[in-house]
Amino acid sequence: MWKYTIQVDGMMCGMCESHVNDAVRKAFPVKKVTSSRSKKETVVITEAELDQETLRAAISATGYDVGEIWKESWQKKGLFGR
């Protein structure tokens, strides 16, 4: 599994977060996607590696500025963090 953290500037409200999340879901089969306007980031959890240019284009198409994208290996933690 992979975790992508994407810098996204311009989100002003919860609706903005939803637009970004929906754009990512339409572009890729993801396990989870969350956005935070206060952190200015979107986090995507997925089983397969994503094409970062396609990811950038999907978010940019919603009208927000995409900054850096970080990718790291991700493993779901158990009920008690094991």
PDB file of N, CA and C in Angstrom:
ATOM      1  N   MET A   1       0.845  -1.170   0.000  1.00  0.00           N
ATOM      2  CA  MET A   1       0.000   0.000   0.000  1.00  0.00           C
ATOM      3  C   MET A   1       0.897   1.241   0.000  1.00  0.00           C
ATOM      4  N   TRP A   2       0.348   2.324  -0.530  1.00  0.00           N
ATOM      5  CA  TRP A   2       1.089   3.562  -0.666  1.00  0.00           C
ATOM      6  C   TRP A   2       0.313   4.721  -0.071  1.00  0.00           C
ATOM      7  N   LYS A   3       1.044   5.669   0.474  1.00  0.00           N
ATOM      8  CA  LYS A   3       0.461   6.900   0.999  1.00  0.00           C
ATOM      9  C   LYS A   3       1.078   8.066   0.233  1.00  0.00           C
ATOM     10  N   TYR A   4       0.216   8.869  -0.384  1.00  0.00           N
ATOM     11  CA  TYR A   4       0.639  10.070  -1.086  1.00  0.00           C
ATOM     12  C   TYR A   4       0.147  11.280  -0.296  1.00  0.00           C
ATOM     13  N   THR A   5       1.042  12.203  -0.028  1.00  0.00           N
ATOM     14  CA  THR A   5       0.682  13.462   0.613  1.00  0.00           C
ATOM     15  C   THR A   5       0.963  14.564  -0.399  1.00  0.00           C
ATOM     16  N   ILE A   6      -0.084  15.322  -0.719  1.00  0.00           N
ATOM     17  CA  ILE A   6      -0.004  16.318  -1.772  1.00  0.00           C
ATOM     18  C   ILE A   6      -0.275  17.699  -1.192  1.00  0.00           C
ATOM     19  N   GLN A   7       0.597  18.658  -1.452  1.00  0.00           N
ATOM     20  CA  GLN A   7       0.344  20.041  -1.062  1.00  0.00           C
ATOM     21  C   GLN A   7      -0.704  20.615  -2.004  1.00  0.00           C
ATOM     22  N   VAL A   8      -1.775  21.179  -1.432  1.00  0.00           N
ATOM     23  CA  VAL A   8      -2.834  21.775  -2.244  1.00  0.00           C
ATOM     24  C   VAL A   8      -3.161  23.156  -1.664  1.00  0.00           C
ATOM     25  N   ASP A   9      -2.913  24.188  -2.426  1.00  0.00           N
ATOM     26  CA  ASP A   9      -3.209  25.552  -1.998  1.00  0.00           C
ATOM     27  C   ASP A   9      -4.505  26.034  -2.629  1.00  0.00           C
ATOM     28  N   GLY A  10      -5.254  26.841  -1.870  1.00  0.00           N
ATOM     29  CA  GLY A  10      -6.463  27.458  -2.405  1.00  0.00           C
ATOM     30  C   GLY A  10      -7.752  26.910  -1.835  1.00  0.00           C
ATOM     31  N   MET A  11      -7.699  25.823  -1.069  1.00  0.00           N
ATOM     32  CA  MET A  11      -8.933  25.298  -0.473  1.00  0.00           C
ATOM     33  C   MET A  11      -9.368  26.241   0.647  1.00  0.00           C
ATOM     34  N   MET A  12     -10.615  26.683   0.610  1.00  0.00           N
ATOM     35  CA  MET A  12     -11.107  27.660   1.579  1.00  0.00           C
ATOM     36  C   MET A  12     -12.204  27.105   2.498  1.00  0.00           C
ATOM     37  N   CYS A  13     -12.828  25.982   2.123  1.00  0.00           N
ATOM     38  CA  CYS A  13     -13.963  25.483   2.896  1.00  0.00           C
ATOM     39  C   CYS A  13     -14.081  23.968   2.744  1.00  0.00           C
ATOM     40  N   GLY A  14     -15.024  23.399   3.458  1.00  0.00           N
ATOM     41  CA  GLY A  14     -15.260  21.962   3.378  1.00  0.00           C
ATOM     42  C   GLY A  14     -15.666  21.514   1.985  1.00  0.00           C
ATOM     43  N   MET A  15     -16.373  22.363   1.272  1.00  0.00           N
ATOM     44  CA  MET A  15     -16.787  22.027  -0.089  1.00  0.00           C
ATOM     45  C   MET A  15     -15.568  21.918  -1.003  1.00  0.00           C
ATOM     46  N   CYS A  16     -14.583  22.781  -0.775  1.00  0.00           N
ATOM     47  CA  CYS A  16     -13.345  22.719  -1.554  1.00  0.00           C
ATOM     48  C   CYS A  16     -12.667  21.372  -1.343  1.00  0.00           C
ATOM     49  N   GLU A  17     -12.617  20.939  -0.082  1.00  0.00           N
ATOM     50  CA  GLU A  17     -12.016  19.648   0.241  1.00  0.00           C
ATOM     51  C   GLU A  17     -12.736  18.523  -0.499  1.00  0.00           C
ATOM     52  N   SER A  18     -14.067  18.603  -0.529  1.00  0.00           N
ATOM     53  CA  SER A  18     -14.867  17.584  -1.222  1.00  0.00           C
ATOM     54  C   SER A  18     -14.577  17.549  -2.718  1.00  0.00           C
ATOM     55  N   HIS A  19     -14.408  18.724  -3.327  1.00  0.00           N
ATOM     56  CA  HIS A  19     -14.111  18.779  -4.767  1.00  0.00           C
ATOM     57  C   HIS A  19     -12.793  18.069  -5.072  1.00  0.00           C
ATOM     58  N   VAL A  20     -11.790  18.320  -4.248  1.00  0.00           N
ATOM     59  CA  VAL A  20     -10.478  17.689  -4.453  1.00  0.00           C
ATOM     60  C   VAL A  20     -10.602  16.182  -4.250  1.00  0.00           C
ATOM     61  N   ASN A  21     -11.258  15.759  -3.168  1.00  0.00           N
ATOM     62  CA  ASN A  21     -11.417  14.334  -2.891  1.00  0.00           C
ATOM     63  C   ASN A  21     -12.148  13.622  -4.024  1.00  0.00           C
ATOM     64  N   ASP A  22     -13.228  14.227  -4.516  1.00  0.00           N
ATOM     65  CA  ASP A  22     -13.996  13.627  -5.611  1.00  0.00           C
ATOM     66  C   ASP A  22     -13.157  13.513  -6.880  1.00  0.00           C
ATOM     67  N   ALA A  23     -12.342  14.520  -7.167  1.00  0.00           N
ATOM     68  CA  ALA A  23     -11.495  14.490  -8.367  1.00  0.00           C
ATOM     69  C   ALA A  23     -10.496  13.342  -8.288  1.00  0.00           C
ATOM     70  N   VAL A  24      -9.917  13.123  -7.117  1.00  0.00           N
ATOM     71  CA  VAL A  24      -8.958  12.026  -6.950  1.00  0.00           C
ATOM     72  C   VAL A  24      -9.664  10.679  -7.092  1.00  0.00           C
ATOM     73  N   ARG A  25     -10.847  10.562  -6.489  1.00  0.00           N
ATOM     74  CA  ARG A  25     -11.606   9.292  -6.579  1.00  0.00           C
ATOM     75  C   ARG A  25     -12.008   8.972  -8.022  1.00  0.00           C
ATOM     76  N   LYS A  26     -12.326   9.986  -8.800  1.00  0.00           N
ATOM     77  CA  LYS A  26     -12.706   9.763 -10.201  1.00  0.00           C
ATOM     78  C   LYS A  26     -11.510   9.343 -11.048  1.00  0.00           C
ATOM     79  N   ALA A  27     -10.318   9.823 -10.683  1.00  0.00           N
ATOM     80  CA  ALA A  27      -9.125   9.546 -11.485  1.00  0.00           C
ATOM     81  C   ALA A  27      -8.468   8.215 -11.135  1.00  0.00           C
ATOM     82  N   PHE A  28      -8.641   7.759  -9.878  1.00  0.00           N
ATOM     83  CA  PHE A  28      -7.942   6.556  -9.413  1.00  0.00           C
ATOM     84  C   PHE A  28      -8.822   5.722  -8.484  1.00  0.00           C
ATOM     85  N   PRO A  29      -8.596   4.406  -8.470  1.00  0.00           N
ATOM     86  CA  PRO A  29      -9.276   3.548  -7.487  1.00  0.00           C
ATOM     87  C   PRO A  29      -8.491   3.598  -6.163  1.00  0.00           C
ATOM     88  N   VAL A  30      -8.895   4.461  -5.257  1.00  0.00           N
ATOM     89  CA  VAL A  30      -8.162   4.650  -4.008  1.00  0.00           C
ATOM     90  C   VAL A  30      -8.903   4.013  -2.840  1.00  0.00           C
ATOM     91  N   LYS A  31      -8.163   3.678  -1.802  1.00  0.00           N
ATOM     92  CA  LYS A  31      -8.764   3.150  -0.576  1.00  0.00           C
ATOM     93  C   LYS A  31      -9.349   4.274   0.263  1.00  0.00           C
ATOM     94  N   LYS A  32      -8.603   5.395   0.344  1.00  0.00           N
ATOM     95  CA  LYS A  32      -9.026   6.505   1.177  1.00  0.00           C
ATOM     96  C   LYS A  32      -8.401   7.788   0.659  1.00  0.00           C
ATOM     97  N   VAL A  33      -9.164   8.871   0.728  1.00  0.00           N
ATOM     98  CA  VAL A  33      -8.629  10.188   0.389  1.00  0.00           C
ATOM     99  C   VAL A  33      -9.240  11.209   1.345  1.00  0.00           C
ATOM    100  N   THR A  34      -8.386  12.027   1.931  1.00  0.00           N
ATOM    101  CA  THR A  34      -8.840  13.085   2.826  1.00  0.00           C
ATOM    102  C   THR A  34      -8.080  14.361   2.504  1.00  0.00           C
ATOM    103  N   SER A  35      -8.771  15.474   2.647  1.00  0.00           N
ATOM    104  CA  SER A  35      -8.144  16.772   2.419  1.00  0.00           C
ATOM    105  C   SER A  35      -8.331  17.645   3.643  1.00  0.00           C
ATOM    106  N   SER A  36      -7.365  18.505   3.872  1.00  0.00           N
ATOM    107  CA  SER A  36      -7.418  19.443   4.988  1.00  0.00           C
ATOM    108  C   SER A  36      -7.033  20.820   4.486  1.00  0.00           C
ATOM    109  N   ARG A  37      -7.985  21.746   4.542  1.00  0.00           N
ATOM    110  CA  ARG A  37      -7.676  23.109   4.094  1.00  0.00           C
ATOM    111  C   ARG A  37      -6.728  23.791   5.069  1.00  0.00           C
ATOM    112  N   SER A  38      -6.800  23.457   6.380  1.00  0.00           N
ATOM    113  CA  SER A  38      -5.909  24.088   7.357  1.00  0.00           C
ATOM    114  C   SER A  38      -4.460  23.617   7.189  1.00  0.00           C
ATOM    115  N   LYS A  39      -4.267  22.340   6.829  1.00  0.00           N
ATOM    116  CA  LYS A  39      -2.914  21.810   6.591  1.00  0.00           C
ATOM    117  C   LYS A  39      -2.458  22.045   5.156  1.00  0.00           C
ATOM    118  N   LYS A  40      -3.395  22.449   4.304  1.00  0.00           N
ATOM    119  CA  LYS A  40      -3.138  22.652   2.872  1.00  0.00           C
ATOM    120  C   LYS A  40      -2.582  21.389   2.234  1.00  0.00           C
ATOM    121  N   GLU A  41      -3.275  20.258   2.509  1.00  0.00           N
ATOM    122  CA  GLU A  41      -2.804  19.002   1.937  1.00  0.00           C
ATOM    123  C   GLU A  41      -3.940  18.020   1.720  1.00  0.00           C
ATOM    124  N   THR A  42      -3.671  17.086   0.833  1.00  0.00           N
ATOM    125  CA  THR A  42      -4.553  15.959   0.566  1.00  0.00           C
ATOM    126  C   THR A  42      -3.729  14.701   0.754  1.00  0.00           C
ATOM    127  N   VAL A  43      -4.313  13.713   1.438  1.00  0.00           N
ATOM    128  CA  VAL A  43      -3.633  12.448   1.689  1.00  0.00           C
ATOM    129  C   VAL A  43      -4.433  11.345   0.996  1.00  0.00           C
ATOM    130  N   VAL A  44      -3.735  10.537   0.216  1.00  0.00           N
ATOM    131  CA  VAL A  44      -4.360   9.455  -0.543  1.00  0.00           C
ATOM    132  C   VAL A  44      -3.717   8.139  -0.132  1.00  0.00           C
ATOM    133  N   ILE A  45      -4.547   7.146   0.203  1.00  0.00           N
ATOM    134  CA  ILE A  45      -4.099   5.794   0.508  1.00  0.00           C
ATOM    135  C   ILE A  45      -4.577   4.896  -0.626  1.00  0.00           C
ATOM    136  N   THR A  46      -3.643   4.136  -1.196  1.00  0.00           N
ATOM    137  CA  THR A  46      -3.983   3.305  -2.355  1.00  0.00           C
ATOM    138  C   THR A  46      -3.145   2.029  -2.370  1.00  0.00           C
ATOM    139  N   GLU A  47      -3.662   1.006  -3.012  1.00  0.00           N
ATOM    140  CA  GLU A  47      -2.923  -0.254  -3.120  1.00  0.00           C
ATOM    141  C   GLU A  47      -1.863  -0.193  -4.218  1.00  0.00           C
ATOM    142  N   ALA A  48      -2.160   0.524  -5.275  1.00  0.00           N
ATOM    143  CA  ALA A  48      -1.246   0.595  -6.415  1.00  0.00           C
ATOM    144  C   ALA A  48      -0.565   1.956  -6.462  1.00  0.00           C
ATOM    145  N   GLU A  49       0.620   2.003  -7.065  1.00  0.00           N
ATOM    146  CA  GLU A  49       1.290   3.280  -7.241  1.00  0.00           C
ATOM    147  C   GLU A  49       0.493   4.133  -8.224  1.00  0.00           C
ATOM    148  N   LEU A  50       0.487   5.434  -7.991  1.00  0.00           N
ATOM    149  CA  LEU A  50      -0.249   6.361  -8.837  1.00  0.00           C
ATOM    150  C   LEU A  50       0.712   7.135  -9.728  1.00  0.00           C
ATOM    151  N   ASP A  51       0.242   7.469 -10.912  1.00  0.00           N
ATOM    152  CA  ASP A  51       1.009   8.336 -11.793  1.00  0.00           C
ATOM    153  C   ASP A  51       0.881   9.759 -11.245  1.00  0.00           C
ATOM    154  N   GLN A  52       1.997  10.327 -10.817  1.00  0.00           N
ATOM    155  CA  GLN A  52       1.956  11.615 -10.134  1.00  0.00           C
ATOM    156  C   GLN A  52       1.517  12.756 -11.043  1.00  0.00           C
ATOM    157  N   GLU A  53       1.823  12.686 -12.314  1.00  0.00           N
ATOM    158  CA  GLU A  53       1.386  13.739 -13.234  1.00  0.00           C
ATOM    159  C   GLU A  53      -0.134  13.697 -13.422  1.00  0.00           C
ATOM    160  N   THR A  54      -0.704  12.493 -13.484  1.00  0.00           N
ATOM    161  CA  THR A  54      -2.157  12.359 -13.595  1.00  0.00           C
ATOM    162  C   THR A  54      -2.825  12.837 -12.306  1.00  0.00           C
ATOM    163  N   LEU A  55      -2.222  12.521 -11.172  1.00  0.00           N
ATOM    164  CA  LEU A  55      -2.725  12.978  -9.880  1.00  0.00           C
ATOM    165  C   LEU A  55      -2.698  14.506  -9.814  1.00  0.00           C
ATOM    166  N   ARG A  56      -1.601  15.085 -10.214  1.00  0.00           N
ATOM    167  CA  ARG A  56      -1.453  16.545 -10.228  1.00  0.00           C
ATOM    168  C   ARG A  56      -2.501  17.181 -11.157  1.00  0.00           C
ATOM    169  N   ALA A  57      -2.695  16.588 -12.331  1.00  0.00           N
ATOM    170  CA  ALA A  57      -3.658  17.122 -13.304  1.00  0.00           C
ATOM    171  C   ALA A  57      -5.089  17.032 -12.785  1.00  0.00           C
ATOM    172  N   ALA A  58      -5.432  15.930 -12.114  1.00  0.00           N
ATOM    173  CA  ALA A  58      -6.790  15.744 -11.587  1.00  0.00           C
ATOM    174  C   ALA A  58      -7.111  16.817 -10.548  1.00  0.00           C
ATOM    175  N   ILE A  59      -6.153  17.103  -9.674  1.00  0.00           N
ATOM    176  CA  ILE A  59      -6.388  18.115  -8.640  1.00  0.00           C
ATOM    177  C   ILE A  59      -6.357  19.515  -9.241  1.00  0.00           C
ATOM    178  N   SER A  60      -5.420  19.771 -10.134  1.00  0.00           N
ATOM    179  CA  SER A  60      -5.324  21.087 -10.777  1.00  0.00           C
ATOM    180  C   SER A  60      -6.598  21.432 -11.549  1.00  0.00           C
ATOM    181  N   ALA A  61      -7.251  20.423 -12.113  1.00  0.00           N
ATOM    182  CA  ALA A  61      -8.477  20.640 -12.878  1.00  0.00           C
ATOM    183  C   ALA A  61      -9.608  21.193 -12.009  1.00  0.00           C
ATOM    184  N   THR A  62      -9.514  21.023 -10.688  1.00  0.00           N
ATOM    185  CA  THR A  62     -10.537  21.560  -9.788  1.00  0.00           C
ATOM    186  C   THR A  62     -10.292  23.039  -9.485  1.00  0.00           C
ATOM    187  N   GLY A  63      -9.142  23.564  -9.934  1.00  0.00           N
ATOM    188  CA  GLY A  63      -8.864  24.978  -9.755  1.00  0.00           C
ATOM    189  C   GLY A  63      -7.909  25.305  -8.620  1.00  0.00           C
ATOM    190  N   TYR A  64      -7.328  24.288  -8.007  1.00  0.00           N
ATOM    191  CA  TYR A  64      -6.410  24.507  -6.885  1.00  0.00           C
ATOM    192  C   TYR A  64      -4.967  24.287  -7.330  1.00  0.00           C
ATOM    193  N   ASP A  65      -4.056  24.937  -6.631  1.00  0.00           N
ATOM    194  CA  ASP A  65      -2.641  24.827  -6.957  1.00  0.00           C
ATOM    195  C   ASP A  65      -2.037  23.620  -6.260  1.00  0.00           C
ATOM    196  N   VAL A  66      -1.352  22.790  -7.018  1.00  0.00           N
ATOM    197  CA  VAL A  66      -0.714  21.588  -6.480  1.00  0.00           C
ATOM    198  C   VAL A  66       0.773  21.855  -6.319  1.00  0.00           C
ATOM    199  N   GLY A  67       1.266  21.606  -5.112  1.00  0.00           N
ATOM    200  CA  GLY A  67       2.686  21.774  -4.835  1.00  0.00           C
ATOM    201  C   GLY A  67       3.401  20.434  -4.891  1.00  0.00           C
ATOM    202  N   GLU A  68       4.189  20.167  -3.868  1.00  0.00           N
ATOM    203  CA  GLU A  68       4.959  18.927  -3.829  1.00  0.00           C
ATOM    204  C   GLU A  68       4.070  17.718  -3.557  1.00  0.00           C
ATOM    205  N   ILE A  69       4.536  16.563  -4.025  1.00  0.00           N
ATOM    206  CA  ILE A  69       3.868  15.287  -3.770  1.00  0.00           C
ATOM    207  C   ILE A  69       4.894  14.356  -3.148  1.00  0.00           C
ATOM    208  N   TRP A  70       4.547  13.807  -1.980  1.00  0.00           N
ATOM    209  CA  TRP A  70       5.416  12.850  -1.305  1.00  0.00           C
ATOM    210  C   TRP A  70       4.760  11.478  -1.336  1.00  0.00           C
ATOM    211  N   LYS A  71       5.559  10.460  -1.617  1.00  0.00           N
ATOM    212  CA  LYS A  71       5.068   9.079  -1.658  1.00  0.00           C
ATOM    213  C   LYS A  71       5.849   8.266  -0.640  1.00  0.00           C
ATOM    214  N   GLU A  72       5.136   7.447   0.135  1.00  0.00           N
ATOM    215  CA  GLU A  72       5.797   6.570   1.083  1.00  0.00           C
ATOM    216  C   GLU A  72       5.018   5.267   1.206  1.00  0.00           C
ATOM    217  N   SER A  73       5.733   4.244   1.586  1.00  0.00           N
ATOM    218  CA  SER A  73       5.089   2.959   1.837  1.00  0.00           C
ATOM    219  C   SER A  73       4.171   3.119   3.042  1.00  0.00           C
ATOM    220  N   TRP A  74       3.024   2.458   3.019  1.00  0.00           N
ATOM    221  CA  TRP A  74       2.049   2.612   4.093  1.00  0.00           C
ATOM    222  C   TRP A  74       1.516   1.235   4.472  1.00  0.00           C
ATOM    223  N   GLN A  75       1.360   1.035   5.766  1.00  0.00           N
ATOM    224  CA  GLN A  75       0.810  -0.226   6.260  1.00  0.00           C
ATOM    225  C   GLN A  75      -0.257   0.096   7.280  1.00  0.00           C
ATOM    226  N   LYS A  76      -1.419  -0.501   7.096  1.00  0.00           N
ATOM    227  CA  LYS A  76      -2.521  -0.282   8.027  1.00  0.00           C
ATOM    228  C   LYS A  76      -2.141  -0.823   9.388  1.00  0.00           C
ATOM    229  N   LYS A  77      -2.390  -0.004  10.397  1.00  0.00           N
ATOM    230  CA  LYS A  77      -2.111  -0.427  11.756  1.00  0.00           C
ATOM    231  C   LYS A  77      -3.315  -1.178  12.316  1.00  0.00           C
ATOM    232  N   GLY A  78      -3.057  -2.100  13.220  1.00  0.00           N
ATOM    233  CA  GLY A  78      -4.130  -2.870  13.847  1.00  0.00           C
ATOM    234  C   GLY A  78      -4.925  -2.032  14.813  1.00  0.00           C
ATOM    235  N   LEU A  79      -5.848  -2.639  15.490  1.00  0.00           N
ATOM    236  CA  LEU A  79      -6.771  -1.958  16.397  1.00  0.00           C
ATOM    237  C   LEU A  79      -6.016  -1.199  17.486  1.00  0.00           C
ATOM    238  N   PHE A  80      -4.920  -1.754  17.956  1.00  0.00           N
ATOM    239  CA  PHE A  80      -4.166  -1.119  19.032  1.00  0.00           C
ATOM    240  C   PHE A  80      -2.821  -0.583  18.561  1.00  0.00           C
ATOM    241  N   GLY A  81      -2.730  -0.260  17.274  1.00  0.00           N
ATOM    242  CA  GLY A  81      -1.521   0.362  16.715  1.00  0.00           C
ATOM    243  C   GLY A  81      -0.364  -0.585  16.497  1.00  0.00           C
ATOM    244  N   ARG A  82      -0.622  -1.872  16.427  1.00  0.00           N
ATOM    245  CA  ARG A  82       0.446  -2.860  16.194  1.00  0.00           C
ATOM    246  C   ARG A  82       0.661  -3.122  14.745  1.00  0.00           C
TER     247      ARG A  82
END
